[in-house]
Short mmCIF file of C-alpha atoms in Angstrom, two decimals:
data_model
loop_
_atom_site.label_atom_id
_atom_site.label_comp_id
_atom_site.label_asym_id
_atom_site.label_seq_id
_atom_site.Cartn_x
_atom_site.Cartn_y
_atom_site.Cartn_z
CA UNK A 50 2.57 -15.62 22.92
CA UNK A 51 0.26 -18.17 21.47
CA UNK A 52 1.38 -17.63 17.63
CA UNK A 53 -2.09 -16.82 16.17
CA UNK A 54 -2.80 -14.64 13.20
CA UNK A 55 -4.25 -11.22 13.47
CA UNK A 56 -7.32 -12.73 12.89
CA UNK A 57 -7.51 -15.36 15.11
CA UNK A 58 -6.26 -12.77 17.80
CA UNK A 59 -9.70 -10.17 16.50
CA UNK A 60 -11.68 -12.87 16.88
CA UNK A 61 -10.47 -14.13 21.07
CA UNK A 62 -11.31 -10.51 21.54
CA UNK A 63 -14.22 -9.93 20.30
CA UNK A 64 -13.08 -7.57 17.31
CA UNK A 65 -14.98 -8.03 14.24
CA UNK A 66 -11.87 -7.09 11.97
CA UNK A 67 -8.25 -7.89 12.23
CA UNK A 68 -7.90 -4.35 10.64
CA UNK A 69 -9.43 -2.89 13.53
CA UNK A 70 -6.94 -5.08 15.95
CA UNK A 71 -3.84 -3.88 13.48
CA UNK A 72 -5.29 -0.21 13.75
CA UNK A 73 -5.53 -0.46 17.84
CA UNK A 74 -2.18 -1.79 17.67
CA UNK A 75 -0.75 1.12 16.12
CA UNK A 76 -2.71 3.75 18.31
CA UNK A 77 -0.76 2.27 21.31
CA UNK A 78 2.44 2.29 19.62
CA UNK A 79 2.11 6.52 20.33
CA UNK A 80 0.54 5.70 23.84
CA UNK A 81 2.64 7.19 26.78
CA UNK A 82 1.53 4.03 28.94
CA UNK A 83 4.56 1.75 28.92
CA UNK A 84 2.85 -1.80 29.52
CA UNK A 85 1.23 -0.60 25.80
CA UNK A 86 4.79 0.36 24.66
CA UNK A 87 5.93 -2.91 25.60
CA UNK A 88 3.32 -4.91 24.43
CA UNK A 89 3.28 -2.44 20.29
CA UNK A 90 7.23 -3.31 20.94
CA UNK A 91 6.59 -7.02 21.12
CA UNK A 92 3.54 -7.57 18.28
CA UNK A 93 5.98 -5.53 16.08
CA UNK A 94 8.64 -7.81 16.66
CA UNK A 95 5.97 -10.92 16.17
CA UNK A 96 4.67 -9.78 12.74
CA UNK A 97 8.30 -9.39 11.25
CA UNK A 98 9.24 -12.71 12.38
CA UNK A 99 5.88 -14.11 10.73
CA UNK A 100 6.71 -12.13 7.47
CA UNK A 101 10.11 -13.36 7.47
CA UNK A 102 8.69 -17.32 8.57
CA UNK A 103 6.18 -16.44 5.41
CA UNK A 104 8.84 -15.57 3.29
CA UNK A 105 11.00 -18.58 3.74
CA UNK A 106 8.19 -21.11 3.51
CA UNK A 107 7.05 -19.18 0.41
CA UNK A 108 3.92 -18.16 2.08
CA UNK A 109 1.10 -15.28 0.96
CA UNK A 110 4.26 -13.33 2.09
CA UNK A 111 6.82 -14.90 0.41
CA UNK A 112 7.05 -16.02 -3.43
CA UNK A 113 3.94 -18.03 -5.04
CA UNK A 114 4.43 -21.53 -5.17
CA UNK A 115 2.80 -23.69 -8.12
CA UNK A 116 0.10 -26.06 -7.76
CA UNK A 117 1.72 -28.06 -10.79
CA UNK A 118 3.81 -30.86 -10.33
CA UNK A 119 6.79 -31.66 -12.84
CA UNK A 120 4.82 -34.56 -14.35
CA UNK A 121 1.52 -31.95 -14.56
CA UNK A 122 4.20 -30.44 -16.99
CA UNK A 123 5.50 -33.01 -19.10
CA UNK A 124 2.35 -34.12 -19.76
CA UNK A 125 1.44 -31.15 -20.76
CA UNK A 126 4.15 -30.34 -22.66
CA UNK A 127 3.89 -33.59 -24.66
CA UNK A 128 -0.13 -32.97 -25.37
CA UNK A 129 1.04 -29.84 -27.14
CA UNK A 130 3.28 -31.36 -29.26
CA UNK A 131 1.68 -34.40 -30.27
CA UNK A 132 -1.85 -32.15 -31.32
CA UNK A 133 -0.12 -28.61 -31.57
CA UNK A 134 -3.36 -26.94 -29.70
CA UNK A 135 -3.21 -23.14 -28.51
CA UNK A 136 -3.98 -22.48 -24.99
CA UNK A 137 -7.46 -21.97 -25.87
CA UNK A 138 -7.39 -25.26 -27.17
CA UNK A 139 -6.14 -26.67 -24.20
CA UNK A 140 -8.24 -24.80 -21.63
CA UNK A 141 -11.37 -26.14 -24.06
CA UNK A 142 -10.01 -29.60 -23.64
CA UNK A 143 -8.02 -30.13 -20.22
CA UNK A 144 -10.29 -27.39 -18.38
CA UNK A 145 -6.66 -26.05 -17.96
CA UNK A 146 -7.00 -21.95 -17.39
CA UNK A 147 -4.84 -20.88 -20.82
CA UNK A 148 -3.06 -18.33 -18.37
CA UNK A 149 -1.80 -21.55 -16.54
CA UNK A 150 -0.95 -23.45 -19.53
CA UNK A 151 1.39 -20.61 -20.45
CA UNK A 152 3.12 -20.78 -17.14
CA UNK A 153 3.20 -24.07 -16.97
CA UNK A 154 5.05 -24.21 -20.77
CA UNK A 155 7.37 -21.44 -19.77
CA UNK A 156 8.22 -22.38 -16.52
CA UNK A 157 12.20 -23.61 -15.21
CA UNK A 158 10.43 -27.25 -15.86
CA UNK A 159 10.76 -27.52 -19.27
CA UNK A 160 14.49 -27.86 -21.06
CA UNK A 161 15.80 -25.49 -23.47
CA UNK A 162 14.90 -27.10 -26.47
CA UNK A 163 11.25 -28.04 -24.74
CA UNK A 164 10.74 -24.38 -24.80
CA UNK A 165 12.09 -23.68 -28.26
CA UNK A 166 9.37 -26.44 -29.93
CA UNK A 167 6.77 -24.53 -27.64
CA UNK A 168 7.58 -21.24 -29.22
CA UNK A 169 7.59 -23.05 -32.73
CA UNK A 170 4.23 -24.41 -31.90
CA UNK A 171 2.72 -20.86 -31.02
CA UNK A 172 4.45 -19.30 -33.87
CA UNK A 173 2.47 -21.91 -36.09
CA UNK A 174 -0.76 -21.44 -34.78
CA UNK A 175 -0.14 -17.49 -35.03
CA UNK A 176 0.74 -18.11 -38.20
CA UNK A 177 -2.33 -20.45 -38.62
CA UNK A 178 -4.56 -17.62 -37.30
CA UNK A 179 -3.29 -15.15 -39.32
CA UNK A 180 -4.00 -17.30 -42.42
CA UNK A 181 -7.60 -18.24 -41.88
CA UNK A 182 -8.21 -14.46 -40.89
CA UNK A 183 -6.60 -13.48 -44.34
CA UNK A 184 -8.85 -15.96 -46.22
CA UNK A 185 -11.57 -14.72 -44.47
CA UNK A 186 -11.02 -11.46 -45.89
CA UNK A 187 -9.71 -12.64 -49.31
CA UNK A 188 -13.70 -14.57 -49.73
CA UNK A 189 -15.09 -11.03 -48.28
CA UNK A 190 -13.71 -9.48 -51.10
CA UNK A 191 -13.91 -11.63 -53.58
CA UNK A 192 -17.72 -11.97 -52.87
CA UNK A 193 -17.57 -15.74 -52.02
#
């Protein structure tokens, strides 16, 4: 009745997990005691209308929201074209996570033609890489 979590509800009790409280409430879902019937009947009915709440707020339940802002993009966005850095680059410089970078750059944010000069960009630094890796080898074998 008082909307708390399963956790909050553990702790009022005096349980030291809300596992615990989620396992008690599914031992008296079998009970043949119908106040305990009642009450497995109505927690049920509470955590689906949480999950559903979680899901339309796009809560741990729901989809994952991003902590980027469409500016956070663009800026972004117009770092990588003006120096052409990989996402190592850019989680050396900005302290940006290159996992997030790539999200960020590939996210609904960025235009169709944004997109297209990011995938230019990566193809050139593959490209890069694969070049200084060649000459690499080329000087290993050449004895340089």
């Amino acid at each position: 009745n008082n909307d708390v979590t399963l956790e909050q509800a553990a702790n009022y009790v005096g349980i030291k997990s809300k596992k615990t409280l989620n396992n008690y409430f599914t031992k008296i879902g079998t009970s043949d005691k119908e106040d305990e019937k009642d009450l497995y009947i109505k927690i049920k009915a509470k955590k689906e209308q949480n999950s559903a709440a979680g899901k339309k707020k796009g809560g741990q339940t729901g989809s994952r929201m991003s902590d980027w802002s469409d500016e956070d993009v663009m800026k972004l966005y117009n770092y990588v074209d003006n120096t052409l850095a990989t996402y190592r680059q850019i989680e050396a410089d900005l302290g940006i996570p290159h996992s997030t970078a790539y999200e960020m750059l590939h996210s609904d944010i960025l235009d169709y033609n944004q997109k297209c000069r990011i995938e230019q960009i990566a193809a050139i630094n593959s490209h890069q890489s694969y070049s200084d890796e060649q000459d690499i080898i080329d000087k290993s074998y050449d004895g340089k």
